[in-house]
CSV table of C-alpha atoms and ligand atoms in Angstrom, one decimal:
chain,number,residue,atom,x,y,z
A,1,MET,CA,-23.9,-7.9,-24.9
A,2,THR,CA,-21.7,-5.6,-22.9
A,3,THR,CA,-19.7,-3.2,-25.1
A,4,GLU,CA,-17.7,-0.1,-24.8
A,5,GLY,CA,-20.0,3.0,-24.5
A,6,ARG,CA,-22.9,1.1,-22.8
A,7,LEU,CA,-24.6,3.3,-20.2
A,8,LEU,CA,-25.4,1.4,-17.0
A,9,GLY,CA,-28.2,2.7,-14.8
A,10,ASP,CA,-28.4,5.9,-16.8
A,11,ARG,CA,-25.2,7.0,-15.1
A,12,TYR,CA,-22.1,4.8,-15.6
A,13,ARG,CA,-20.5,4.8,-19.1
A,14,LEU,CA,-18.4,1.7,-19.8
A,15,SER,CA,-15.1,2.6,-21.3
A,16,GLN,CA,-12.8,-0.4,-21.5
A,17,PRO,CA,-12.3,-3.9,-20.0
A,18,ILE,CA,-9.7,-3.9,-17.2
A,19,GLY,CA,-9.9,-7.5,-16.0
A,20,ARG,CA,-11.8,-10.7,-16.2
A,21,GLY,CA,-13.7,-12.2,-13.3
A,22,ARG,CA,-16.1,-15.2,-13.0
A,23,GLY,CA,-19.1,-13.0,-13.9
A,24,GLY,CA,-17.4,-11.6,-17.0
A,25,PHE,CA,-15.2,-8.5,-17.7
A,26,ILE,CA,-14.6,-5.8,-15.2
A,27,TRP,CA,-14.9,-2.5,-16.9
A,28,LEU,CA,-13.4,0.9,-16.4
A,29,ALA,CA,-16.3,3.3,-16.4
A,30,GLN,CA,-17.1,7.0,-15.9
A,31,ASP,CA,-19.7,8.2,-13.4
A,32,GLN,CA,-21.5,10.8,-15.4
A,33,HIS,CA,-23.0,12.4,-12.3
A,34,VAL,CA,-19.9,13.1,-10.3
A,35,HIS,CA,-17.3,12.7,-13.0
A,36,ARG,CA,-15.5,9.9,-11.3
A,37,THR,CA,-13.6,6.9,-12.7
A,38,VAL,CA,-15.1,3.7,-11.3
A,39,ALA,CA,-14.9,0.0,-11.9
A,40,ALA,CA,-18.1,-1.8,-13.1
A,41,LYS,CA,-18.3,-5.5,-12.4
A,42,PRO,CA,-21.1,-8.0,-13.3
A,43,VAL,CA,-21.8,-10.3,-10.3
A,44,ALA,CA,-21.2,-13.9,-11.2
A,45,LEU,CA,-24.3,-16.0,-11.4
A,46,PRO,CA,-24.6,-19.5,-9.9
A,47,LYS,CA,-22.9,-22.2,-11.9
A,48,GLY,CA,-25.1,-22.8,-15.0
A,49,GLY,CA,-25.7,-19.1,-15.6
A,50,THR,CA,-29.1,-18.5,-14.2
A,51,ALA,CA,-30.2,-17.3,-10.8
A,52,THR,CA,-33.5,-17.6,-9.1
A,53,ASP,CA,-35.3,-14.4,-8.0
A,54,THR,CA,-34.4,-15.3,-4.4
A,55,GLN,CA,-30.7,-15.7,-5.3
A,56,LEU,CA,-30.8,-12.3,-7.1
A,57,GLU,CA,-32.5,-10.6,-4.2
A,58,VAL,CA,-30.0,-12.0,-1.7
A,59,ALA,CA,-27.1,-11.0,-3.9
A,60,VAL,CA,-28.5,-7.4,-4.3
A,61,GLN,CA,-29.1,-7.2,-0.5
A,62,ARG,CA,-25.6,-8.4,0.3
A,63,ALA,CA,-24.1,-6.0,-2.2
A,64,ARG,CA,-26.1,-3.1,-0.6
A,65,ASP,CA,-24.9,-4.3,2.8
A,66,ALA,CA,-21.3,-4.2,1.5
A,67,ALA,CA,-21.8,-0.6,0.3
A,68,ARG,CA,-22.1,0.4,4.0
A,69,LEU,CA,-18.4,-0.5,4.6
A,70,LYS,CA,-15.9,2.2,4.2
A,71,HIS,CA,-12.3,1.1,4.9
A,72,GLN,CA,-9.0,1.8,3.3
A,73,CYS,CA,-8.3,-1.9,3.0
A,74,ALA,CA,-11.7,-2.8,1.5
A,75,VAL,CA,-12.9,-1.9,-2.1
A,76,THR,CA,-15.7,0.6,-1.7
A,77,VAL,CA,-19.0,-0.3,-3.4
A,78,TYR,CA,-20.6,2.9,-4.7
A,79,ASP,CA,-23.8,1.5,-6.3
A,80,VAL,CA,-25.6,-1.7,-7.0
A,81,LEU,CA,-27.6,-2.0,-10.3
A,82,VAL,CA,-30.1,-4.6,-11.4
A,83,GLU,CA,-29.8,-4.6,-15.2
A,84,SER,CA,-31.4,-6.8,-17.8
A,85,ASP,CA,-28.3,-9.0,-17.9
A,86,GLY,CA,-27.9,-9.3,-14.2
A,87,ILE,CA,-26.5,-7.4,-11.2
A,88,TRP,CA,-23.7,-4.9,-11.6
A,89,LEU,CA,-21.5,-3.5,-8.9
A,90,ILE,CA,-20.1,0.0,-9.3
A,91,MET,CA,-16.9,0.1,-7.3
A,92,GLU,CA,-13.9,2.1,-6.4
A,93,TYR,CA,-11.4,1.8,-9.2
A,94,VAL,CA,-8.2,0.1,-7.9
A,95,PRO,CA,-5.5,-0.4,-10.5
A,96,SER,CA,-4.3,-3.8,-9.2
A,97,ARG,CA,-4.0,-7.5,-9.7
A,98,THR,CA,-5.5,-10.2,-7.6
A,99,MET,CA,-3.4,-11.9,-4.9
A,100,ALA,CA,-4.1,-15.2,-6.7
A,101,ASP,CA,-2.5,-13.9,-9.9
A,102,PHE,CA,0.4,-12.4,-7.9
A,103,LEU,CA,1.1,-15.7,-6.1
A,104,ALA,CA,0.8,-17.7,-9.3
A,105,GLY,CA,3.5,-15.5,-10.8
A,106,HIS,CA,5.8,-15.0,-7.9
A,107,GLY,CA,5.3,-17.9,-5.6
A,108,LYS,CA,5.1,-17.7,-1.8
A,109,LEU,CA,5.4,-14.7,0.5
A,110,SER,CA,7.8,-14.4,3.4
A,111,ALA,CA,6.4,-14.7,6.9
A,112,GLN,CA,6.9,-11.0,7.4
A,113,ASP,CA,5.1,-10.0,4.2
A,114,THR,CA,2.3,-12.4,5.1
A,115,VAL,CA,1.7,-10.9,8.5
A,116,VAL,CA,1.8,-7.3,7.1
A,117,LEU,CA,-0.7,-8.3,4.3
A,118,GLY,CA,-2.8,-10.3,6.8
A,119,ALA,CA,-3.0,-7.4,9.3
A,120,GLN,CA,-4.5,-5.2,6.6
A,121,LEU,CA,-7.0,-7.8,5.5
A,122,ALA,CA,-8.0,-8.5,9.1
A,123,ALA,CA,-8.4,-4.8,9.7
A,124,ALA,CA,-10.9,-4.5,6.9
A,125,LEU,CA,-12.7,-7.7,7.8
A,126,SER,CA,-12.8,-6.7,11.4
A,127,ALA,CA,-14.5,-3.4,10.4
A,128,ALA,CA,-17.0,-5.4,8.4
A,129,ALA,CA,-17.7,-7.7,11.2
A,130,GLU,CA,-18.4,-4.8,13.5
A,131,LEU,CA,-21.1,-3.7,11.0
A,132,GLY,CA,-22.5,-7.2,10.9
A,133,ILE,CA,-21.1,-7.8,7.4
A,134,THR,CA,-19.7,-11.2,6.6
A,135,HIS,CA,-17.5,-11.5,3.5
A,136,ARG,CA,-18.4,-15.2,2.8
A,137,ALA,CA,-15.6,-15.7,0.2
A,138,VAL,CA,-12.2,-14.6,1.6
A,139,GLU,CA,-9.6,-16.1,-0.7
A,140,PRO,CA,-6.6,-14.9,-2.8
A,141,ALA,CA,-8.9,-14.2,-5.8
A,142,ASN,CA,-10.8,-11.6,-3.7
A,143,VAL,CA,-7.8,-9.8,-2.5
A,144,LEU,CA,-6.5,-7.0,-4.7
A,145,LEU,CA,-2.8,-6.0,-4.5
A,146,ALA,CA,-2.9,-2.4,-5.7
A,147,ASP,CA,-0.3,-0.9,-7.9
A,148,ASP,CA,0.4,1.8,-5.3
A,149,GLY,CA,1.3,-0.9,-2.7
A,150,GLY,CA,-2.1,-1.1,-0.9
A,151,VAL,CA,-4.1,-4.2,-0.2
A,152,GLN,CA,-7.8,-4.3,-0.5
A,153,VAL,CA,-10.5,-7.0,0.1
A,154,THR,CA,-13.1,-7.1,-2.6
A,155,ASP,CA,-16.4,-8.9,-3.3
A,156,PHE,CA,-17.9,-8.6,0.2
A,157,GLY,CA,-21.0,-10.7,0.4
A,158,ILE,CA,-21.3,-11.6,-3.3
A,159,GLY,CA,-18.7,-14.3,-3.8
A,160,ALA,CA,-20.3,-17.1,-1.7
A,161,LEU,CA,-21.7,-19.0,-4.6
A,162,HIS,CA,-18.2,-19.3,-6.1
A,163,HIS,CA,-16.1,-19.5,-3.0
A,164,ASP,CA,-13.2,-21.9,-3.6
A,165,PRO,CA,-13.7,-24.9,-1.3
A,166,ALA,CA,-10.0,-24.9,-0.5
A,167,PHE,CA,-10.6,-21.7,1.5
A,168,ARG,CA,-14.0,-22.5,2.9
A,169,ALA,CA,-14.6,-23.2,6.6
A,170,PRO,CA,-15.6,-26.8,7.4
A,171,GLU,CA,-18.9,-25.8,8.9
A,172,VAL,CA,-19.8,-24.0,5.6
A,173,ILE,CA,-18.7,-27.0,3.5
A,174,ALA,CA,-21.0,-29.0,5.7
A,175,GLY,CA,-23.9,-26.7,4.8
A,176,GLY,CA,-23.8,-24.3,7.8
A,177,ALA,CA,-24.1,-20.6,7.8
A,178,ALA,CA,-21.2,-18.4,6.9
A,179,THR,CA,-20.3,-16.2,9.9
A,180,SER,CA,-17.5,-14.0,10.9
A,181,ALA,CA,-15.8,-17.1,12.3
A,182,ALA,CA,-16.0,-18.7,8.8
A,183,ASP,CA,-14.3,-15.5,7.5
A,184,VAL,CA,-11.5,-16.0,10.1
A,185,PHE,CA,-11.0,-19.6,8.9
A,186,SER,CA,-10.9,-18.4,5.2
A,187,LEU,CA,-8.5,-15.6,6.1
A,188,GLY,CA,-6.3,-18.2,7.9
A,189,ALA,CA,-6.4,-20.5,4.8
A,190,THR,CA,-5.6,-17.5,2.5
A,191,LEU,CA,-2.5,-16.5,4.6
A,192,TYR,CA,-1.5,-20.2,4.9
A,193,PHE,CA,-1.6,-20.4,1.1
A,194,ALA,CA,0.5,-17.2,0.8
A,195,LEU,CA,3.1,-18.5,3.3
A,196,HIS,CA,3.3,-22.1,2.1
A,197,GLY,CA,2.1,-22.1,-1.5
A,198,VAL,CA,-0.4,-24.8,-0.8
A,199,THR,CA,-3.9,-24.7,0.8
A,200,PRO,CA,-4.0,-26.2,4.3
A,201,PHE,CA,-6.6,-28.9,3.7
A,202,GLY,CA,-6.3,-29.6,0.0
A,203,PRO,CA,-8.3,-28.4,-3.0
A,204,LEU,CA,-11.6,-29.5,-1.6
A,205,GLY,CA,-10.8,-28.3,2.0
A,206,THR,CA,-11.3,-31.9,3.3
A,207,ASP,CA,-7.8,-33.3,3.6
A,208,PRO,CA,-6.4,-33.9,7.1
A,209,GLY,CA,-4.0,-31.1,6.9
A,210,SER,CA,-1.1,-33.0,8.5
A,211,ASP,CA,1.4,-30.3,7.8
A,212,LEU,CA,-0.6,-27.5,9.3
A,213,GLY,CA,1.5,-25.5,11.6
A,214,GLY,CA,4.4,-27.8,10.8
A,215,ASN,CA,6.9,-25.1,11.7
A,216,ALA,CA,4.9,-23.9,14.7
A,217,GLN,CA,6.6,-26.1,17.3
A,218,PRO,CA,7.0,-24.0,20.3
A,219,ASP,CA,10.7,-23.4,21.3
A,220,THR,CA,10.8,-22.1,24.8
A,221,ALA,CA,14.6,-21.7,24.7
A,222,THR,CA,14.7,-18.9,22.1
A,223,PRO,CA,12.4,-16.0,21.4
A,224,ALA,CA,9.7,-17.0,19.0
A,225,ASP,CA,10.3,-15.6,15.5
A,226,THR,CA,7.8,-14.2,13.1
A,227,ALA,CA,7.2,-17.5,11.2
A,228,THR,CA,6.6,-19.4,14.4
A,229,LEU,CA,4.2,-16.8,15.8
A,230,LEU,CA,2.3,-16.7,12.5
A,231,SER,CA,2.0,-20.4,12.3
A,232,ARG,CA,0.7,-20.6,15.8
A,233,LEU,CA,-1.9,-18.0,15.0
A,234,LEU,CA,-2.9,-19.7,11.7
A,235,GLY,CA,-3.3,-22.9,13.7
A,236,ASP,CA,-5.9,-21.1,15.9
A,237,MET,CA,-7.6,-19.4,12.9
A,238,LEU,CA,-7.9,-22.8,11.1
A,239,ALA,CA,-9.5,-24.6,14.1
A,240,THR,CA,-12.3,-26.9,13.1
A,241,ASN,CA,-14.6,-25.7,15.8
A,242,PRO,CA,-15.7,-22.1,15.2
A,243,PRO,CA,-15.7,-21.0,18.9
A,244,GLN,CA,-12.1,-22.0,19.2
A,245,ARG,CA,-11.1,-19.5,16.5
A,246,PRO,CA,-10.0,-16.0,17.5
A,247,SER,CA,-12.4,-13.2,16.6
A,248,MET,CA,-11.5,-11.2,13.5
A,249,SER,CA,-10.5,-8.2,15.6
A,250,GLY,CA,-8.3,-10.5,17.7
A,251,CYS,CA,-6.6,-11.7,14.5
A,252,TRP,CA,-6.1,-8.1,13.5
A,253,GLY,CA,-4.4,-7.3,16.9
A,254,ALA,CA,-2.3,-10.5,16.8
A,255,LEU,CA,-1.1,-10.0,13.2
A,256,THR,CA,-0.3,-6.4,13.9
A,257,ALA,CA,1.7,-7.4,17.0
A,258,ILE,CA,3.7,-10.0,15.0
A,259,ALA,CA,4.2,-7.6,12.1
A,260,GLU,CA,5.7,-5.1,14.6
A,261,GLY,CA,8.0,-7.7,16.1
A,262,ARG,CA,5.9,-8.0,19.3
A,263,GLN,CA,4.5,-11.0,21.1
A,264,PRO,CA,0.8,-11.3,20.7
A,265,SER,CA,-1.1,-11.1,24.0
A,266,PRO,CA,-2.4,-14.4,25.1
A,267,ARG,CA,-6.1,-15.1,24.5
A,268,PRO,CA,-8.2,-14.8,27.6
A,269,ALA,CA,-10.0,-17.9,28.9
A,270,PRO,CA,-13.4,-18.4,27.3
A,271,PRO,CA,-16.2,-16.6,29.1
A,272,GLN,CA,-17.8,-18.5,32.0
A,273,PRO,CA,-21.6,-18.6,32.3
A,274,GLN,CA,-22.7,-15.8,34.5
A,275,PRO,CA,-25.5,-16.1,37.1
A,276,PRO,CA,-28.5,-14.1,36.2
A,277,SER,CA,-28.4,-10.5,37.4
A,278,ASN,CA,-30.5,-7.4,37.1
A,279,GLY,CA,-28.6,-6.3,34.0
A,280,ALA,CA,-29.0,-9.7,32.3
A,281,GLU,CA,-32.1,-8.8,30.4
A,282,SER,CA,-30.7,-5.6,29.0
A,283,ALA,CA,-27.5,-7.4,28.0
A,284,ALA,CA,-29.5,-10.0,26.2
A,285,ALA,CA,-31.4,-7.4,24.4
A,286,THR,CA,-28.3,-5.9,22.9
A,287,PRO,CA,-28.6,-6.6,19.2
A,288,ALA,CA,-25.0,-7.4,18.3
A,289,ALA,CA,-22.5,-8.7,20.7
A,290,PRO,CA,-19.2,-6.7,20.4
A,291,GLN,CA,-16.3,-8.5,18.9
A,292,GLN,CA,-13.7,-9.9,21.2
A,293,VAL,CA,-10.9,-7.4,20.9
A,294,THR,CA,-8.1,-9.0,22.8
A,295,PRO,CA,-5.4,-10.5,20.5
A,296,PRO,CA,-5.5,-14.3,20.4
A,297,VAL,CA,-2.9,-17.0,20.4
A,298,ALA,CA,-1.9,-19.4,23.1
A,299,ALA,CA,-3.7,-20.3,26.4
A,300,THR,CA,-6.4,-22.3,24.7
A,301,PRO,CA,-6.5,-26.0,23.9
A,302,PRO,CA,-5.6,-27.0,20.4
A,303,ALA,CA,-8.5,-27.2,17.9
A,304,GLN,CA,-10.3,-30.5,17.6
A,305,SER,CA,-9.2,-32.2,14.4
A,306,HIS,CA,-7.8,-30.1,11.6
A,307,PRO,CA,-4.8,-28.3,13.1
A,308,THR,CA,-2.0,-30.3,14.5
A,309,ALA,CA,0.0,-27.3,15.7
A,310,PRO,CA,0.5,-27.6,19.4
A,311,ILE,CA,-0.5,-24.4,21.2
A,312,PRO,CA,1.6,-23.5,24.2
A,313,THR,CA,-0.1,-22.8,27.5
A,314,GLN,CA,2.6,-20.3,28.5
A,315,PRO,CA,3.3,-17.3,26.3
A,316,ALA,CA,6.7,-17.6,24.6
A,317,PRO,CA,9.3,-14.9,25.4
A,318,PRO,CA,8.7,-11.7,23.4
A,319,ALA,CA,10.3,-11.3,20.0
A,320,PRO,CA,12.8,-8.5,20.0
A,321,ALA,CA,11.3,-5.3,18.8
A,322,GLN,CA,12.6,-4.5,15.3
A,323,PRO,CA,11.5,-2.0,12.7
A,324,MET,CA,9.4,-3.7,10.1
A,325,ALA,CA,11.0,-2.0,7.2
A,326,ALA,CA,14.3,-3.4,8.1
A,327,THR,CA,13.1,-7.0,8.2
A,328,SER,CA,10.5,-7.1,5.5
A,329,GLN,CA,11.7,-8.7,2.3
A,330,HIS,CA,9.0,-7.8,-0.2
A,331,ALA,CA,8.2,-10.0,-3.1
A,332,PRO,CA,9.1,-8.3,-6.4
A,333,GLY,CA,6.7,-5.9,-7.9
A,334,TRP,CA,4.5,-5.4,-4.9
A,335,HIS,CA,5.2,-3.7,-1.6
A,336,GLN,CA,2.9,-3.1,1.3
A,337,PRO,CA,2.7,-0.1,3.5
A,338,MET,CA,3.0,-0.6,7.2
A,339,PRO,CA,-0.3,-1.0,9.0
A,340,PRO,CA,-1.3,2.2,10.7
A,341,ALA,CA,0.7,2.4,14.0
A,342,GLY,CA,-1.3,1.1,16.9
A,343,PHE,CA,-4.5,0.5,15.0
A,344,ASN,CA,-6.3,2.1,17.8
A,345,GLY,CA,-9.0,4.0,16.0
A,346,MET,CA,-11.9,2.0,14.7
A,347,ASN,CA,-12.6,-0.7,17.3
A,348,GLY,CA,-10.6,0.4,20.2
A,349,ILE,CA,-7.7,-2.0,19.8
A,350,ASN,CA,-4.5,-0.3,20.6
A,351,THR,CA,-2.0,-2.9,19.6
A,352,ALA,CA,0.8,-0.6,20.6
A,353,SER,CA,-0.3,-1.1,24.2
A,354,THR,CA,2.2,-2.5,26.6
A,355,ASP,CA,0.2,-5.5,27.9
A,356,HIS,CA,2.5,-8.1,26.4
A,357,PRO,CA,4.8,-10.4,28.4
A,358,GLY,CA,7.9,-8.3,27.6
A,359,ASN,CA,6.5,-5.5,29.7
A,360,VAL,CA,5.4,-7.3,32.8
A,361,ALA,CA,8.1,-5.9,35.0
A,362,GLN,CA,6.6,-2.8,36.4
A,363,PRO,CA,8.4,0.0,38.3
A,364,ALA,CA,7.3,0.6,41.9
A,365,THR,CA,3.9,2.1,42.1
A,366,PRO,CA,3.0,5.2,44.2
A,367,LEU,CA,1.0,2.8,46.5
A,368,SER,CA,4.0,0.6,47.3
A,369,GLN,CA,6.1,3.7,47.9
A,370,ASN,CA,3.5,5.0,50.4
A,371,ARG,CA,3.6,1.7,52.2
A,372,ALA,CA,7.4,1.9,52.6
A,373,ALA,CA,7.2,5.5,53.8
A,374,ILE,CA,4.6,4.5,56.5
A,375,ARG,CA,6.8,1.7,57.7
A,376,VAL,CA,9.7,4.0,58.2
A,377,LEU,CA,7.6,6.5,60.0
A,378,LEU,CA,6.3,3.8,62.3
A,379,VAL,CA,9.8,2.7,63.2
A,380,ILE,CA,10.8,6.3,63.9
A,381,ALA,CA,7.7,6.8,66.1
A,382,VAL,CA,8.5,3.6,68.1
A,383,LEU,CA,12.1,4.6,68.5
A,384,ALA,CA,11.1,8.1,69.6
A,385,ALA,CA,8.6,6.7,72.1
A,386,ALA,CA,11.3,4.5,73.5
A,387,MET,CA,13.7,7.4,73.8
A,388,VAL,CA,11.0,9.5,75.6
A,389,GLY,CA,10.3,6.6,77.9
A,390,ILE,CA,14.0,6.2,78.8
A,391,LEU,CA,14.4,9.9,79.4
A,392,PHE,CA,11.2,10.0,81.5
A,393,THR,CA,12.5,7.1,83.6
A,394,GLU,CA,15.9,8.8,84.2
A,395,PHE,CA,14.1,12.0,85.1
A,396,LEU,CA,12.1,10.1,87.8
A,397,LEU,CA,15.2,8.4,89.1
A,398,VAL,CA,17.1,11.7,89.4
B,1,ATP,N1,-12.3,-2.5,-8.3
B,1,ATP,C1,-11.4,-2.8,-9.2
B,1,ATP,N2,-10.7,-1.9,-9.8
B,1,ATP,C2,-9.8,-2.2,-10.8
B,1,ATP,N3,-9.6,-3.5,-11.2
B,1,ATP,C3,-10.3,-4.4,-10.6
B,1,ATP,C4,-11.2,-4.2,-9.6
B,1,ATP,N4,-11.8,-5.3,-9.2
B,1,ATP,C5,-11.2,-6.3,-9.9
B,1,ATP,N5,-10.3,-5.8,-10.7
B,1,ATP,C6,-9.4,-6.5,-11.6
B,1,ATP,O1,-10.1,-7.4,-12.4
B,1,ATP,C7,-9.5,-8.7,-12.4
B,1,ATP,C8,-10.4,-9.7,-11.9
B,1,ATP,O2,-10.7,-9.4,-10.5
B,1,ATP,P1,-11.9,-10.1,-9.8
B,1,ATP,O3,-11.9,-9.7,-8.4
B,1,ATP,O4,-13.2,-10.0,-10.5
B,1,ATP,O5,-11.4,-11.6,-9.9
B,1,ATP,P2,-12.2,-12.9,-9.5
B,1,ATP,O6,-12.4,-12.9,-8.0
B,1,ATP,O7,-11.4,-14.0,-10.1
B,1,ATP,O8,-13.6,-12.8,-10.2
B,1,ATP,P3,-15.0,-13.0,-9.5
B,1,ATP,O9,-15.0,-12.2,-8.2
B,1,ATP,O10,-16.0,-12.5,-10.5
B,1,ATP,O11,-15.2,-14.4,-9.2
B,1,ATP,C9,-8.2,-8.5,-11.6
B,1,ATP,O12,-7.1,-8.3,-12.5
B,1,ATP,C10,-8.4,-7.3,-10.8
B,1,ATP,O13,-7.2,-6.6,-10.5
């Protein structure tokens, strides 16, 4: 029985319940060693209430993996305890409510709020992916909307047993492994839910999803707006075939671009098989392939069966740049800070770069200026030679 005053791991004194999760109450607690306020959360056991030793070991290992992640948009895990009544996580205390609760109370988010929220979630999930950490249960119940306006992903690695099927990737529903690509799908489903108020493929994640990307019809006559760009991106993220989904860092770049009123860069063509070279062995020996960092959207064929959103082969004209604060209509009671400008720290993406279609017209380069100067000099040299020739001929005639 968990009660006020209980000491967990000889270190964390429970003070009062602050929320209820699937594993029981989340407690406010005091870390007696460093005098810090923390949140203590019992990890939910598999349905039925008991876990095998293997399941417990896996849960502890995943929680320890999650503790390696430090990101302002991810709830920090400080400690993992195995107590007589199960596994406890000691986490950063974030006065908040879940996104699921918020949406239940306030309904849908605007497209602008959804991309701002999504960019922050994708930033945290991208940092996790770079560390080889898969979330496994991205869904609105595992997103905390902090009272101070921040957004944080929680329950890294530990929510898989209870992941709502409405947000699960099809390959995971089919029994496959949860990968970063599955997190991309789940993030897409979470943002879709925030935008439309319904899940893209029904409560079991198996409906055809006929309305997916319904407002994503490309309109080449006018600049694409936030809702259109977001819906196109969600169509990509919700692709049935995992390789057709953008990487998490690509999602981060694209969401940031859309949030800032810019056109996301087109996704490059899939890598072609390379002939073996001397460096092939060393490349193959690299333990973790780096994440694709180029923002996605467009230039790839539509996903196989789930999404129906047509994906244009030509990038749409750029959206007019507009300050986010001026366009964002925040839902009541929660406001989000802007994503850090440029996002160019952690994994090298500089989304403030100018490689989008709006900036393709380049001024004359020094090389082209040099070529023009050489041409002028040549013409002058030819004219001078002709003049010398004429003068010389006249001199001979005289
Ligand atoms: N680190 C935290 N700091 C403060 N409050 C938290 C923290 N984590 C969760 N809460 C609060 O506890 C409540 C339940 O959150 P939780 O994430 O446990 O929900 P859940 O996903 O439904 O449960 P579970 O993950 O066990 O399935 C929410 O009101 C949330 O704001």
